[in-house]
Amino acid sequence: MLYRVSITVRELTGADWPGLWPMLRDMGVGDEPAEVHRERFLLLLADPRWALLGAVDHGGLSGYAAAQDHGPHLRSGDAHRTVRLHDLYVRPDRRRCGAGRALLAAVSEWAAGRARHLEWQAHRERAAPFYERLGHRGDPCPQPDYPTFLVDLGPR
């Protein structure tokens, strides 16, 4: 079912942890206890190199995105600076409502303010079709089931 709801994308806060934790588990986390993951989340919230964004709709937190600014390149400075989208996740009951599109747009805006490129990998069957519907094309990479997507954000 395809429908649109009112979605707001905002920076996550420590108070979002209870809603975020089930999404992280569904994405796949290491064997550490939940408290270790929570502490990592809180540290990354305070790190200006990271964007941790949440999509919020009438039902609360419906998705999240995590992106990291890799900083200036040793030889070319900001000319090839890259932001890596590590995660973009929308709860299964909220998919096809615009949350993923809103999160990717917010990450792209955040990245454009600091980097030349936004890049990510997506599972060929589970995630790549979403990005392809938005007009992005993945290129082969050493992991054949995870094409690499690269968006040129323009000169820096």
GROMACS .gro file of C-alpha atoms in nm:
model
  156
    1MET     CA    1   0.000   0.000   0.000
    2LEU     CA    2   0.146   0.335  -0.103
    3TYR     CA    3   0.042   0.635   0.101
    4ARG     CA    4   0.195   0.956   0.227
    5VAL     CA    5   0.195   1.087   0.580
    6SER     CA    6   0.339   1.401   0.731
    7ILE     CA    7   0.705   1.331   0.807
    8THR     CA    8   0.955   1.547   0.989
    9VAL     CA    9   1.327   1.472   0.979
   10ARG     CA   10   1.527   1.595   1.274
   11GLU     CA   11   1.848   1.525   1.458
   12LEU     CA   12   1.818   1.234   1.696
   13THR     CA   13   1.868   1.288   2.069
   14GLY     CA   14   1.946   1.058   2.358
   15ALA     CA   15   1.572   1.043   2.431
   16ASP     CA   16   1.521   0.864   2.097
   17TRP     CA   17   1.713   0.556   2.211
   18PRO     CA   18   1.407   0.344   2.307
   19GLY     CA   19   1.260   0.388   1.957
   20LEU     CA   20   1.593   0.353   1.779
   21TRP     CA   21   1.712   0.034   1.948
   22PRO     CA   22   1.458  -0.200   1.782
   23MET     CA   23   1.553  -0.056   1.442
   24LEU     CA   24   1.923  -0.110   1.506
   25ARG     CA   25   1.856  -0.468   1.610
   26ASP     CA   26   1.655  -0.525   1.294
   27MET     CA   27   1.938  -0.380   1.081
   28GLY     CA   28   2.183  -0.608   1.259
   29VAL     CA   29   2.410  -0.528   1.550
   30GLY     CA   30   2.707  -0.696   1.715
   31ASP     CA   31   2.687  -0.922   2.017
   32GLU     CA   32   2.750  -0.647   2.271
   33PRO     CA   33   2.477  -0.572   2.525
   34ALA     CA   34   2.223  -0.299   2.444
   35GLU     CA   35   2.395  -0.064   2.690
   36VAL     CA   36   2.718  -0.075   2.485
   37HIS     CA   37   2.524   0.021   2.174
   38ARG     CA   38   2.346   0.300   2.363
   39GLU     CA   39   2.676   0.443   2.485
   40ARG     CA   40   2.814   0.435   2.128
   41PHE     CA   41   2.500   0.612   2.004
   42LEU     CA   42   2.542   0.885   2.268
   43LEU     CA   43   2.908   0.934   2.175
   44LEU     CA   44   2.823   0.965   1.805
   45LEU     CA   45   2.547   1.215   1.883
   46ALA     CA   46   2.816   1.444   2.025
   47ASP     CA   47   3.054   1.395   1.731
   48PRO     CA   48   3.016   1.672   1.468
   49ARG     CA   49   3.144   1.434   1.197
   50TRP     CA   50   2.822   1.233   1.228
   51ALA     CA   51   2.465   1.306   1.127
   52LEU     CA   52   2.217   1.088   1.314
   53LEU     CA   53   1.875   1.179   1.180
   54GLY     CA   54   1.530   1.047   1.256
   55ALA     CA   55   1.210   1.047   1.054
   56VAL     CA   56   0.912   1.118   1.275
   57ASP     CA   57   0.547   1.078   1.180
   58HIS     CA   58   0.217   1.053   1.366
   59GLY     CA   59   0.333   0.724   1.521
   60GLY     CA   60   0.669   0.849   1.648
   61LEU     CA   61   1.013   0.753   1.520
   62SER     CA   62   0.961   0.572   1.191
   63GLY     CA   63   1.317   0.556   1.060
   64TYR     CA   64   1.672   0.678   1.096
   65ALA     CA   65   1.982   0.757   0.895
   66ALA     CA   66   2.345   0.760   1.004
   67ALA     CA   67   2.607   0.939   0.793
   68GLN     CA   68   2.972   1.019   0.858
   69ASP     CA   69   3.186   1.298   0.715
   70HIS     CA   70   3.525   1.141   0.642
   71GLY     CA   71   3.694   1.483   0.647
   72PRO     CA   72   3.937   1.636   0.404
   73HIS     CA   73   4.144   1.411   0.181
   74LEU     CA   74   4.517   1.411   0.260
   75ARG     CA   75   4.625   1.515  -0.091
   76SER     CA   76   4.323   1.702  -0.230
   77GLY     CA   77   4.166   1.862   0.075
   78ASP     CA   78   3.793   1.910   0.028
   79ALA     CA   79   3.799   1.854  -0.350
   80HIS     CA   80   3.712   1.486  -0.299
   81ARG     CA   81   3.574   1.498   0.055
   82THR     CA   82   3.319   1.221   0.106
   83VAL     CA   83   3.028   1.162   0.337
   84ARG     CA   84   2.939   0.796   0.384
   85LEU     CA   85   2.581   0.697   0.444
   86HIS     CA   86   2.620   0.401   0.680
   87ASP     CA   87   2.253   0.330   0.755
   88LEU     CA   88   1.915   0.429   0.622
   89TYR     CA   89   1.636   0.229   0.782
   90VAL     CA   90   1.257   0.264   0.791
   91ARG     CA   91   1.036   0.047   1.007
   92PRO     CA   92   0.856  -0.216   0.796
   93ASP     CA   93   0.513  -0.080   0.894
   94ARG     CA   94   0.615   0.270   0.773
   95ARG     CA   95   0.777   0.182   0.442
   96ARG     CA   96   0.647   0.338   0.121
   97CYS     CA   97   0.519   0.641   0.311
   98GLY     CA   98   0.803   0.880   0.220
   99ALA     CA   99   1.023   0.842   0.528
  100GLY     CA  100   1.316   0.690   0.337
  101ARG     CA  101   1.298   0.958   0.070
  102ALA     CA  102   1.285   1.230   0.339
  103LEU     CA  103   1.582   1.080   0.525
  104LEU     CA  104   1.794   1.055   0.209
  105ALA     CA  105   1.709   1.415   0.119
  106ALA     CA  106   1.810   1.533   0.467
  107VAL     CA  107   2.138   1.338   0.456
  108SER     CA  108   2.209   1.479   0.108
  109GLU     CA  109   2.149   1.832   0.236
  110TRP     CA  110   2.375   1.774   0.536
  111ALA     CA  111   2.647   1.624   0.313
  112ALA     CA  112   2.624   1.904   0.054
  113GLY     CA  113   2.717   2.155   0.322
  114ARG     CA  114   3.048   1.981   0.386
  115ALA     CA  115   3.155   1.735   0.116
  116ARG     CA  116   3.193   1.681  -0.257
  117HIS     CA  117   3.048   1.328  -0.262
  118LEU     CA  118   2.786   1.123  -0.083
  119GLU     CA  119   2.838   0.749  -0.114
  120TRP     CA  120   2.683   0.431   0.018
  121GLN     CA  121   2.641   0.065  -0.055
  122ALA     CA  122   2.305  -0.111  -0.063
  123HIS     CA  123   2.208  -0.474  -0.080
  124ARG     CA  124   2.116  -0.550  -0.443
  125GLU     CA  125   1.778  -0.707  -0.362
  126ARG     CA  126   1.675  -0.553  -0.029
  127ALA     CA  127   1.779  -0.189  -0.060
  128ALA     CA  128   1.917  -0.098  -0.405
  129PRO     CA  129   1.569  -0.096  -0.568
  130PHE     CA  130   1.466   0.187  -0.331
  131TYR     CA  131   1.759   0.404  -0.441
  132GLU     CA  132   1.703   0.314  -0.805
  133ARG     CA  133   1.341   0.432  -0.780
  134LEU     CA  134   1.485   0.767  -0.672
  135GLY     CA  135   1.702   0.778  -0.985
  136HIS     CA  136   2.036   0.662  -0.841
  137ARG     CA  137   2.245   0.392  -1.006
  138GLY     CA  138   2.485   0.165  -0.824
  139ASP     CA  139   2.820   0.056  -0.963
  140PRO     CA  140   2.976  -0.286  -0.907
  141CYS     CA  141   3.212  -0.317  -0.615
  142PRO     CA  142   3.420  -0.599  -0.463
  143GLN     CA  143   3.110  -0.723  -0.279
  144PRO     CA  144   2.890  -0.812  -0.577
  145ASP     CA  145   2.567  -0.812  -0.375
  146TYR     CA  146   2.627  -0.453  -0.259
  147PRO     CA  147   2.654  -0.200  -0.543
  148THR     CA  148   2.813   0.133  -0.456
  149PHE     CA  149   2.613   0.450  -0.507
  150LEU     CA  150   2.797   0.780  -0.549
  151VAL     CA  151   2.639   1.123  -0.575
  152ASP     CA  152   2.850   1.417  -0.686
  153LEU     CA  153   2.732   1.711  -0.475
  154GLY     CA  154   2.925   1.966  -0.678
  155PRO     CA  155   3.252   2.157  -0.630
  156ARG     CA  156   3.368   2.245  -0.283
   0.00000   0.00000   0.00000
